[in-house]
Structure formats: structure tokens, C-alpha cells
Short mmCIF file of C-alpha atoms in Angstrom, two decimals:
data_model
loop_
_atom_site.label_atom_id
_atom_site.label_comp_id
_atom_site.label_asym_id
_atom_site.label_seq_id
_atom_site.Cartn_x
_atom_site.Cartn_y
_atom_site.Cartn_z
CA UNK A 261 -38.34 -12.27 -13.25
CA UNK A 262 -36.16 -9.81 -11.54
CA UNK A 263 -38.21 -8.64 -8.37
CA UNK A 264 -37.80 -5.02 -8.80
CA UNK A 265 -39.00 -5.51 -12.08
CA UNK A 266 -42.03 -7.43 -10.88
CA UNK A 267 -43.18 -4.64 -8.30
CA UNK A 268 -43.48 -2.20 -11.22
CA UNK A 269 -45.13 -4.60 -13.59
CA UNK A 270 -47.81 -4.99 -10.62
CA UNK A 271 -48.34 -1.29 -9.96
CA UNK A 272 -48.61 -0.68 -13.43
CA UNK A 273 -51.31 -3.33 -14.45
CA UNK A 274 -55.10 -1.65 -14.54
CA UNK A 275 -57.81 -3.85 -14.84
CA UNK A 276 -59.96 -3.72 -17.49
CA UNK A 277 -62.52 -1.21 -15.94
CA UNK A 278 -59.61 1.23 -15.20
CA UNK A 279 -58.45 1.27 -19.05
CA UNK A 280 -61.71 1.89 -19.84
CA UNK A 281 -62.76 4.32 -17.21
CA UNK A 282 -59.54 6.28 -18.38
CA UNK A 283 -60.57 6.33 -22.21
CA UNK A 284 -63.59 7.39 -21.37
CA UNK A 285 -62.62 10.08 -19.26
CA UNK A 286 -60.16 11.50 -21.79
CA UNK A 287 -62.51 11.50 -24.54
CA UNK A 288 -65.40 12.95 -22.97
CA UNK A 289 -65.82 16.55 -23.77
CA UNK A 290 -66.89 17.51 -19.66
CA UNK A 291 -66.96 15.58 -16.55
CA UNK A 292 -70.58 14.68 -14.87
CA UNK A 293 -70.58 16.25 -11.77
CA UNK A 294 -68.01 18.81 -11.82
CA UNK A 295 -67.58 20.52 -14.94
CA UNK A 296 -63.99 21.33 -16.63
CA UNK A 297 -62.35 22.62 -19.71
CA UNK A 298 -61.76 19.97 -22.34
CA UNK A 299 -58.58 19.14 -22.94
CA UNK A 300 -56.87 20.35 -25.98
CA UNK A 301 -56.53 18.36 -28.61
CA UNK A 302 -55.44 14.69 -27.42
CA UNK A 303 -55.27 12.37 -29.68
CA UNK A 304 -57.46 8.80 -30.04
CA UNK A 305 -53.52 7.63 -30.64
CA UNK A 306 -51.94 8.95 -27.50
CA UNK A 307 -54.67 7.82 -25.51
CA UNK A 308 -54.42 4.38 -26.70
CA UNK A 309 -50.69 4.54 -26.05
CA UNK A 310 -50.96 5.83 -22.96
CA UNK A 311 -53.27 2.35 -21.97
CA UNK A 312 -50.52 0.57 -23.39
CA UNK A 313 -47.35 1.61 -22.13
CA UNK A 314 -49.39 1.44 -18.54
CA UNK A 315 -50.43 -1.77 -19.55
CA UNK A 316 -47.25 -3.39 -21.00
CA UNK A 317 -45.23 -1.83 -18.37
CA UNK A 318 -42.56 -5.13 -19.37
CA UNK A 319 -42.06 -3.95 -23.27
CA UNK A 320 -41.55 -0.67 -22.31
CA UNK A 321 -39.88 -0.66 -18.74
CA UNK A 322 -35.92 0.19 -18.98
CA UNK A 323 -35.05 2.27 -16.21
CA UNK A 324 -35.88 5.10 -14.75
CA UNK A 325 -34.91 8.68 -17.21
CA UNK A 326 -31.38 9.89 -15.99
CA UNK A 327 -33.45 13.69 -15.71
CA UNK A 328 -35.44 11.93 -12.60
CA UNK A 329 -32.35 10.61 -11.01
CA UNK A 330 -30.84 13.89 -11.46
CA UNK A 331 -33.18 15.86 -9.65
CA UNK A 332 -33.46 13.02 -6.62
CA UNK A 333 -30.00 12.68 -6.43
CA UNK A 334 -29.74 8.76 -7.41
CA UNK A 335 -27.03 7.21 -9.32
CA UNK A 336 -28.04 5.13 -12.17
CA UNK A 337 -26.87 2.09 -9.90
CA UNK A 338 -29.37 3.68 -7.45
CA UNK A 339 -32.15 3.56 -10.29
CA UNK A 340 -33.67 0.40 -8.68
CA UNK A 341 -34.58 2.19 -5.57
CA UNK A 342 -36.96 4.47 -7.51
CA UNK A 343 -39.06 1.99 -10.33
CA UNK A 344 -41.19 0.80 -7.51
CA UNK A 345 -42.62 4.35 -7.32
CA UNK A 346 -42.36 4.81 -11.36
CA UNK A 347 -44.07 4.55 -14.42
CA UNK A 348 -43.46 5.18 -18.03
CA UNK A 349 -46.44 6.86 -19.81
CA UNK A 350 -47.15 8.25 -23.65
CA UNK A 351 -49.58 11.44 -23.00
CA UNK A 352 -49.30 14.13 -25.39
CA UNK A 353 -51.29 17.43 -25.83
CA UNK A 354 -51.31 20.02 -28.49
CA UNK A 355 -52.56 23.54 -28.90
CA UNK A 356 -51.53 26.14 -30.90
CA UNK A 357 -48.71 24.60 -33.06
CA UNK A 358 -46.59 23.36 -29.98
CA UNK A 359 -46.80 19.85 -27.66
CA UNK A 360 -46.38 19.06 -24.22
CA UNK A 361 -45.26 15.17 -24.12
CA UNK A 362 -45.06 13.42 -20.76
CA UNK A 363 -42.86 10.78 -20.37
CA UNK A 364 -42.87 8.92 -16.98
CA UNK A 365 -44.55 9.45 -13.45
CA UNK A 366 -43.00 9.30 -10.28
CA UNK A 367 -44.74 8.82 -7.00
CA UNK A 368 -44.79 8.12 -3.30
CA UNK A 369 -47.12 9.07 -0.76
CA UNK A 370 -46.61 12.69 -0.68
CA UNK A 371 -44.72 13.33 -4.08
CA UNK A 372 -45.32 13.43 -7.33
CA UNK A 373 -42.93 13.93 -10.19
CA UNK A 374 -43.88 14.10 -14.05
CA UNK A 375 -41.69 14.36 -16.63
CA UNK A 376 -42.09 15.81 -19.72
CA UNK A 377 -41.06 17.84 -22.73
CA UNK A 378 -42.49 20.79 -24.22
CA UNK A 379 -41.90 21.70 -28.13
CA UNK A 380 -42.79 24.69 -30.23
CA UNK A 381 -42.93 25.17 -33.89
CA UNK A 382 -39.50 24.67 -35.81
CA UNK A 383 -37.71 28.35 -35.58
CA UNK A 384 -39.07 29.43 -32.34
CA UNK A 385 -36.95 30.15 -29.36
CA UNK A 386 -38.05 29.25 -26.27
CA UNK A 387 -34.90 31.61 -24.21
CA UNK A 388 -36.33 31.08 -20.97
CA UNK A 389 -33.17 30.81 -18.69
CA UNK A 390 -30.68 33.84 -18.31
CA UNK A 391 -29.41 36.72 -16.12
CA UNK A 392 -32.54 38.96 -15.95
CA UNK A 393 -35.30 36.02 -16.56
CA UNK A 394 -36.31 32.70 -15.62
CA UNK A 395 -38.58 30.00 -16.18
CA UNK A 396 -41.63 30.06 -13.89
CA UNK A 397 -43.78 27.22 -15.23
CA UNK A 398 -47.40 26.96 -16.39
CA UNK A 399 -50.26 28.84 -15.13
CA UNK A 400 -52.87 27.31 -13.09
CA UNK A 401 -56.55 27.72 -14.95
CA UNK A 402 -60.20 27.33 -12.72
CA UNK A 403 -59.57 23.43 -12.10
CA UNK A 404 -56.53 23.33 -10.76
CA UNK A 405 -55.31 19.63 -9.50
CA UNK A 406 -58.06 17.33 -9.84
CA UNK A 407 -57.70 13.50 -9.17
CA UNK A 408 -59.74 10.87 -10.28
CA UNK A 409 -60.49 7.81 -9.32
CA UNK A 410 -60.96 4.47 -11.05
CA UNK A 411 -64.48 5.04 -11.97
CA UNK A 412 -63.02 8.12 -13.55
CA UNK A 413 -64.78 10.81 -11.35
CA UNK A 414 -63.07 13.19 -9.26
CA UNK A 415 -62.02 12.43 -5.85
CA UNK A 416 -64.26 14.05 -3.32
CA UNK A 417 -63.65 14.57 0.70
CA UNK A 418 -60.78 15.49 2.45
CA UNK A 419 -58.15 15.04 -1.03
CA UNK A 420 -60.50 17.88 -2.64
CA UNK A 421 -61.56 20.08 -0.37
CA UNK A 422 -59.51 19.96 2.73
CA UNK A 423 -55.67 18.98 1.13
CA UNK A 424 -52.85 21.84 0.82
CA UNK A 425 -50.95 21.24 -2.25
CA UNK A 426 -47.58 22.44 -3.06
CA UNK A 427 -46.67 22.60 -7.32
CA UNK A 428 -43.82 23.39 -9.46
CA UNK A 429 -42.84 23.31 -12.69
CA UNK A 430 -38.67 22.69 -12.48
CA UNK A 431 -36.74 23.56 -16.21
CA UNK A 432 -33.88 20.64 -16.81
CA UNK A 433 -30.81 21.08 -18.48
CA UNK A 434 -31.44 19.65 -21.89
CA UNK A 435 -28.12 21.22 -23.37
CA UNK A 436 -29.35 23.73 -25.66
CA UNK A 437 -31.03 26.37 -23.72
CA UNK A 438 -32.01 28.33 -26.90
CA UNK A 439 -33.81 25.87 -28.97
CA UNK A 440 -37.63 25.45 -29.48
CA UNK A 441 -37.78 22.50 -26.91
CA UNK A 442 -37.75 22.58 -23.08
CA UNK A 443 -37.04 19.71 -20.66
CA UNK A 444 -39.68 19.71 -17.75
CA UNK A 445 -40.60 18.66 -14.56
CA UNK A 446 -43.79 19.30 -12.40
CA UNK A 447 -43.51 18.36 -8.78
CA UNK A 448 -46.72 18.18 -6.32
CA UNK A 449 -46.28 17.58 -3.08
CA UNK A 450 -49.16 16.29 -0.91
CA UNK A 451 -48.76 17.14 2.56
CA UNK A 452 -51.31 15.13 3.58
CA UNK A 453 -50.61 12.28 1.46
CA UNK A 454 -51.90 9.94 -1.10
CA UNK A 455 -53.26 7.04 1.66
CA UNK A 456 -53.65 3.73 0.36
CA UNK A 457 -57.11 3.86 1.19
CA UNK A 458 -58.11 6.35 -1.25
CA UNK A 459 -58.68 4.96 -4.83
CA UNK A 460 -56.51 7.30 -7.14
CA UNK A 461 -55.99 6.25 -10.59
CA UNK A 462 -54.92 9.24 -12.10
CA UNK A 463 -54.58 13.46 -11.72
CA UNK A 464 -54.56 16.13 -14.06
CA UNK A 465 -52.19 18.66 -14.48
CA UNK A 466 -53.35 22.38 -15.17
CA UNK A 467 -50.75 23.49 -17.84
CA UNK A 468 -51.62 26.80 -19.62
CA UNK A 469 -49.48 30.00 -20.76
CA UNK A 470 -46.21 28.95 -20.06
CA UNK A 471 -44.27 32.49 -19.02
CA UNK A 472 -41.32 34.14 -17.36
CA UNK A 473 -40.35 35.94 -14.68
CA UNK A 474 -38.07 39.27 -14.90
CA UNK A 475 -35.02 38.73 -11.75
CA UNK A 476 -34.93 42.38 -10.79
CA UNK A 477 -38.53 43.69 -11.60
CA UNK A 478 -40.46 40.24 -10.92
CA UNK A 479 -42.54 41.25 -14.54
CA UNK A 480 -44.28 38.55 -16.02
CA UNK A 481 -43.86 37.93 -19.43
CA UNK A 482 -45.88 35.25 -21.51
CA UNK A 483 -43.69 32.59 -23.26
CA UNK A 484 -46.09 30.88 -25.15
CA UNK A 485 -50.24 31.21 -25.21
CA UNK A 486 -51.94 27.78 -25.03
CA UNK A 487 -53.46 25.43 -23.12
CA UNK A 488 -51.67 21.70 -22.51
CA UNK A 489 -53.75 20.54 -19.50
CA UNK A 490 -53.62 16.83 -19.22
CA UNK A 491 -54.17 13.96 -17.33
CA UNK A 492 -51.49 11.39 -16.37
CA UNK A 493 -52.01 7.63 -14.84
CA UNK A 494 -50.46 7.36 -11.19
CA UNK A 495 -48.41 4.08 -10.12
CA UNK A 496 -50.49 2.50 -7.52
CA UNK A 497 -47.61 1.00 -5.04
CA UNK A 498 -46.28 3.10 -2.18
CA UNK A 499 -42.87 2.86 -2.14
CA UNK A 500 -42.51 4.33 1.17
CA UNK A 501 -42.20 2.42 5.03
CA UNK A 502 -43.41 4.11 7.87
CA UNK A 503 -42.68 4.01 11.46
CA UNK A 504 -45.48 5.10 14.18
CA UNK A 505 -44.49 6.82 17.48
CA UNK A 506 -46.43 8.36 20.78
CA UNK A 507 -43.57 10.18 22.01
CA UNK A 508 -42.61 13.34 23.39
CA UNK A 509 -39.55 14.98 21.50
CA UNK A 510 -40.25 18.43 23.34
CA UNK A 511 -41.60 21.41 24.06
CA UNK A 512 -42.68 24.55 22.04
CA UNK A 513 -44.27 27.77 23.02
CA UNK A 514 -45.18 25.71 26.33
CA UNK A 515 -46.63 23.14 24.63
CA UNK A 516 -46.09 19.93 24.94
CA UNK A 517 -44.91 17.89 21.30
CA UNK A 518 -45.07 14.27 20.39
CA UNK A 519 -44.14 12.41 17.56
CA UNK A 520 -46.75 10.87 15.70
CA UNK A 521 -45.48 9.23 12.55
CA UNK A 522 -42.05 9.21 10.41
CA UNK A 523 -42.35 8.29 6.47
CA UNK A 524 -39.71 7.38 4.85
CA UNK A 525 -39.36 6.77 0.57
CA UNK A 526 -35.92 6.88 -1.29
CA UNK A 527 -36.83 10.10 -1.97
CA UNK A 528 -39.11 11.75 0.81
CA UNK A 529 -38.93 12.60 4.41
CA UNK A 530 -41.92 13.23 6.17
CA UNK A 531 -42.36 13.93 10.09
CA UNK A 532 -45.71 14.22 11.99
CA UNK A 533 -45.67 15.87 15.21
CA UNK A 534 -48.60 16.74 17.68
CA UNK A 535 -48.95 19.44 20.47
CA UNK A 536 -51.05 19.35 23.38
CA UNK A 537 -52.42 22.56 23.09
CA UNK A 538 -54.05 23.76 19.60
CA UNK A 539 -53.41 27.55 18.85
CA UNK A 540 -56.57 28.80 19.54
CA UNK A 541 -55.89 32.56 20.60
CA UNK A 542 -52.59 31.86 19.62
CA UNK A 543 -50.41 35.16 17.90
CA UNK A 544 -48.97 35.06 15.15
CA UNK A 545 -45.41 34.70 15.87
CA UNK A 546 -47.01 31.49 18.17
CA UNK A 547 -48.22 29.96 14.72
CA UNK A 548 -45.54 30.51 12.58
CA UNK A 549 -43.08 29.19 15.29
CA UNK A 550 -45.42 25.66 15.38
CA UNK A 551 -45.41 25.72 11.32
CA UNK A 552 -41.63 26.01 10.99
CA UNK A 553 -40.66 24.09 14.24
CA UNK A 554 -38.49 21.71 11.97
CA UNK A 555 -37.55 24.24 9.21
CA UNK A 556 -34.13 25.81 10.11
CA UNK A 557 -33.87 29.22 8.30
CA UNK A 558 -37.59 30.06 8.46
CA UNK A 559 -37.53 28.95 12.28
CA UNK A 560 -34.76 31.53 12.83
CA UNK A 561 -36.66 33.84 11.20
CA UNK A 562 -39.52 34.42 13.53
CA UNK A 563 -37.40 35.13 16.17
CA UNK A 564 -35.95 38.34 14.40
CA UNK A 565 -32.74 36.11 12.28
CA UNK A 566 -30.81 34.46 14.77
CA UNK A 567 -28.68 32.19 13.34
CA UNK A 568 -30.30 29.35 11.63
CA UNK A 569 -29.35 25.28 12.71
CA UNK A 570 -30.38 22.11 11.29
CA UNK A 571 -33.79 20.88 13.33
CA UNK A 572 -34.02 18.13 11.55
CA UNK A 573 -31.07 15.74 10.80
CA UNK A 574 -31.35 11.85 9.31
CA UNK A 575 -28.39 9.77 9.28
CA UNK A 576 -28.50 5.98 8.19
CA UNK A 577 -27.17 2.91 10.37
CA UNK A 578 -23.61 3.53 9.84
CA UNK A 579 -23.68 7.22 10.85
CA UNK A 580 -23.62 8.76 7.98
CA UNK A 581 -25.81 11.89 7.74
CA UNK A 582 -28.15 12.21 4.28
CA UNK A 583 -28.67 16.13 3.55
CA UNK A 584 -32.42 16.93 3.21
CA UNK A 585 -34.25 19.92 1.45
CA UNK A 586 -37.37 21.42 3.54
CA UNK A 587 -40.12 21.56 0.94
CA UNK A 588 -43.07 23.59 2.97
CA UNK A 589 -45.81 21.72 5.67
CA UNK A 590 -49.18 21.68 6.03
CA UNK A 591 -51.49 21.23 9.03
CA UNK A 592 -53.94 18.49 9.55
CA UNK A 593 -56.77 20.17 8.39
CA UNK A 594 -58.93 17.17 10.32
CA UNK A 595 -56.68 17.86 13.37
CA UNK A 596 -55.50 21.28 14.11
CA UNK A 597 -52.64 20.16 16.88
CA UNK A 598 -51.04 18.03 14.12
CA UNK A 599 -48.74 19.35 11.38
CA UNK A 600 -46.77 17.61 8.62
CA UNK A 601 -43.03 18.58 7.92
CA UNK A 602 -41.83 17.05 4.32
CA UNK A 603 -38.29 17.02 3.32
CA UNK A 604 -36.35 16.11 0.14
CA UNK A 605 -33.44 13.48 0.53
CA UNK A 606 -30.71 15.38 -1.61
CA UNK A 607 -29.29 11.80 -2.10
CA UNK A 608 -31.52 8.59 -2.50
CA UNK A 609 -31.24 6.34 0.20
CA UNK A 610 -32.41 2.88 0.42
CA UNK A 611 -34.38 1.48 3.59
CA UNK A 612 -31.78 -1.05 3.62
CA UNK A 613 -29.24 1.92 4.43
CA UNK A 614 -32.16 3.92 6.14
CA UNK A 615 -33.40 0.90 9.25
CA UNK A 616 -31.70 1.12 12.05
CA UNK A 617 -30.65 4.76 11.56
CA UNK A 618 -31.52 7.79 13.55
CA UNK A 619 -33.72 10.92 12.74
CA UNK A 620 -32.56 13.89 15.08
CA UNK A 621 -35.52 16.45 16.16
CA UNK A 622 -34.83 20.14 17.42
CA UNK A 623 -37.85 21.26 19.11
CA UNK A 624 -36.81 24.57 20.32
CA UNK A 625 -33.91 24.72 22.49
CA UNK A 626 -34.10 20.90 23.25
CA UNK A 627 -32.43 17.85 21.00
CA UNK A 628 -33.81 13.85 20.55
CA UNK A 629 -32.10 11.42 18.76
CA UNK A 630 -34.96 8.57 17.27
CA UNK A 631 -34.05 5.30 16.70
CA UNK A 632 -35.15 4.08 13.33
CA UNK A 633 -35.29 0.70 13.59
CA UNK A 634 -39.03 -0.26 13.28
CA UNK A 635 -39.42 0.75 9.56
CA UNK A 636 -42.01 -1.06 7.74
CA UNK A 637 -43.88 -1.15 3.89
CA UNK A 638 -47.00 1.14 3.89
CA UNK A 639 -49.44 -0.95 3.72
#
């Protein structure tokens, strides 16, 4: 069997107690222990097909949907680099004559990525996209993001009380932008991460009232009432490598900062750094300074829009440099000196392509170049 193909078959196995944790979670009307809307109308059939496809990842398994490797930047040769992180899934939720239908799940340790479409009645026009409006996504109801674990109860500690999330819903290009269908993609980001210790079989996704936003008034405008709140199965492989550090890359606000930890997925930067000093009595131009130290334009920003330069470059073993995306940060809420900076590769890279490169850190006025040649599989 075709080891790429193997990985994804492994990640995508549950054992019997999971499948049955997971129908009974989605059937039940509330969860013991933490209460929560039920969700609308899911069908006995989509459940069971859900278990299925997770199941019989091989039947099902043909690649990854060119709308994924579209938004990470992968070529459909490149599609390999991103099944180890992937899984297809059949979850579909109605309410109030329209569907949302997801489609396939997308993970490494700090991203998420679901894909799926949303359809309304025959005759209705979903014109989201246009010069005075745009799409703006779902709203979030009283739950939130919950995740579950295998037992099918929500994940306590840190990932529910102390974690910073970051969540979008992203409108594709499906080619007819005034139909009653929209092509959709939710993206989390976990600055914290998803750590292979935690047991996460699954997360729900608040989905209710899609709406729009006016460009030049910022009005919001309902698209649709209903409620599509679901929950979606999560691959269980990291498909990330990490490489641990203790070194000092600089000096901020006269603070000393090290380098604690670079991850690296096909998809995902993510830098850890640690100063010597917390910020206790810190200003506020002190904090913001330490929470964009890697983020170019928002760096230049707190020190009145100087011009803005790249504090964080990553080029691959021939010297080739891959453009990233700064998607927010988050401290350690468990330590205060640390803080995580996550970027999006605009282009997936393999770790093939990515050992032996270098990651470039601007701390300030200073410059390191960091060897990345000790990359290895998260555990």
C-alpha cells in the first residue's frame, strides 16, 4: 500500500469506543456536564456516514479537494504533502429549508481547516460577494468551540479555559457567485496547539445566521436565519516536525529573548520565543511591541509607522525563500514570558525541502539566521 496512503488510513481508523462515543454524542439531545444547544436536525443517516467515511478512509480516500490546495497554496502534485493531516467526512445539518454539508477536515497542530458547502432552497440568492458587501461568516452562539474527547465529553483544562482561538469563515470561488449555494471554509487556529497528549476526537463548530458586512458603513445584514452548528471528527496524526532551541536571537525592550521551539507542517509556521523579563508594570506600547515582535506591519506600527520589514523570513536548503502570512499570536497563558507567533506558508513546502534550511529572526534592530537542520516528527 502506498505509504502516504497508509498514514491517513491510520489516522483515520477509531476504535470501536470512539464510533460509538461519537453516535452517542450526536444523538443525545444535551451534553452531561456542560449543557449546549442541540444540534439542528442531523440525520441518523449522516451520522452513520460520517462513522463510515472515517472508518473506510480507503473506499473513500482520493485526494485532497482542489478548494484546500487552493487556499494552502499546493499543487495537486503537492497533494501528498497534505493527506497526512486530512480527512474526508459526510456531516450534514439542516434548519430552516437550507444545509450546511462538510466535506473534509484538515489539521495540524495549530490549524484547522473544514470544508464545506452551504445550500438554500431552489430560487434563493445567496449575493454575498460584491463592491459594497462581503461575506463575513457564521455567528458564534453561547458554546462557541467546544472539543471533545473520545469518551465524548468536552475537553477540560488549559484547551477550555486558558486557549486563545483565532476563527474564520473564508467564501471560495465556486464560479457562480449568485446562485443559492456557497463554497466554504472555516479556519481555527490554535495558538497553543493541539498536543499529542491531549485526547481530541472531535470539535464542534458554532454556525448560526450566516450575514454580511456593508464595505463603507460596516452594517450588518443577515443572509440567512438558522442554526447549522455541528460537530466534525479530527485526524489524529500530526503532520508537523518540530525543532527545540535554548537560544538567544536578541533583545527587546531590554529584555533578553530566546528561542524556544520552531514547528514546522506543509502548511504552518510556528515560532516560540521567551524573554527574561515578564511585563509586569510593563506600558502598553512595551506589550504590544513583545506581541508583534515577529509581525512586520503591526511591529512598525507601534512605533508611530515606520516602514515595515520582514522579521521573520524561512527559506528551504537551496535558498529559496517561502513567503509566509502572519495569522495573529497568543501568549502562554501558563507562562507569561512566552508567546507564540503562527504563520501561513503561502506555498506548501515539504520537510524534505524544509531540513536543512534557515528561519531568519528580527528581534528589534538585530538579525539571526537559524539553521534548520534538526527537524523531527511530533511525536
Amino acid at each position: 500500500m502506498d505509504e502516504n496512503l497508509r498514514r491517513v488510513f491510520d489516522q483515520a481508523r477509531p476504535s470501536p469506543e470512539q464510533k460509538e462515543a461519537m453516535l452517542r454524542r450526536l444523538l443525545e439531545p444535551e451534553r452531561k456536564g456542560k449543557p449546549m444547544r442541540k444540534l439542528k436536525k442531523l440525520t441518523v443517516v449522516a451520522i452513520a456516514a460520517a462513522l463510515m467515511v472515517i472508518s473506510c478512509a480507503a473506499v473513500v480516500v482520493t485526494g485532497i479537494d482542489q478548494r484546500l490546495l487552493d487556499y494552502f497554496g499546493a499543487s495537486p502534485k503537492q497533494a501528498e504533502l497534505l493527506l497526512p493531516g486530512a480527512v474526508p467526512v459526510d456531516v450534514t445539518v439542516e434548519d430552516n429549508g437550507a444545509s450546511l454539508h462538510i466535506t473534509q477536515v484538515l489539521r495540524d497542530r495549530y490549524n484547522i481547516a473544514v470544508l464545506g458547502d452551504f445550500t438554500a432552497p431552489e430560487g434563493t440568492v445567496l449575493d454575498v460577494e460584491g463592491t459594497e458587501r462581503s461575506f463575513a461568516g457564521f455567528s458564534l452562539d453561547d458554546e462557541g468551540v467546544l472539543f471533545f474527547n473520545s469518551d465524548g465529553m468536552p475537553v477540560g483544562g488549559e484547551i477550555a479555559d486558558g486557549y486563545a482561538y483565532t476563527c474564520r469563515w473564508r467564501l471560495l470561488d465556486d464560479g457562480n457567485p449568485k446562485d443559492n449555494h456557497l463554497s466554504l471554509l472555516f479556519h481555527l487556529t490554535v495558538p497553543e496547539g493541539l498536543k499529542g497528549e491531549l485526547d481530541i476526537a472531535s470539535f464542534r463548530i458554532a454556525a448560526e445566521d450566516p450575514w454580511m458586512v456593508e464595505r463603507y458603513t460596516g452594517a450588518v445584514d443577515l443572509l440567512y436565519a438558522g442554526n447549522w452548528s455541528l460537530e466534525v471528527p479530527l485526524p489524529q496524526k500530526d503532520m508537523g516536525y518540530t525543532q527545540k532551541f535554548d537560544q538567544n536571537v536578541g533583545e527587546l525592550d531590554g529584555s533578553a529573548i530566546r528561542l524556544k521551539e520552531v514547528y514546522l507542517s506543509p502548511v504552518t509556521l510556528m515560532v516560540t520565543l521567551e524573554r527574561e523579563s515578564d511585563l509586569t508594570g510593563a506600558d502598553a506600547k512595551t506589550s504590544m511591541r513583545w506581541f508583534f515582535a515577529l509581525d512586520g506591519e503591526h511591529f512598525a506600527a507601534t512605533n508611530g509607522y515606520e516602514p515595515a520589514i520582514d522579521r521573520t523570513i524561512l527559506t528551504d536548503r537551496d535558498g529559496n525563500e517561502i513567503p509566509l502570512e502572519c495569522i495573529g499570536g497568543s501568549a502562554n497563558l501558563a507562562n507569561l514570558k512566552q508567546q507564540y507567533y503562527p504563520f501561513r506558508l503561502a506555498e506548501a513546502a515539504s520537510v524534505e525541502r524544509l531540513q536543512g534550511g534557515t528561519l531568519t529572526l528580527k528581534i528589534e534592530d538585530g538579525s539571526v539566521d537559524i539553521p534548520l537542520d534538526g527537524l523531527v516528527p511530533v511525536g
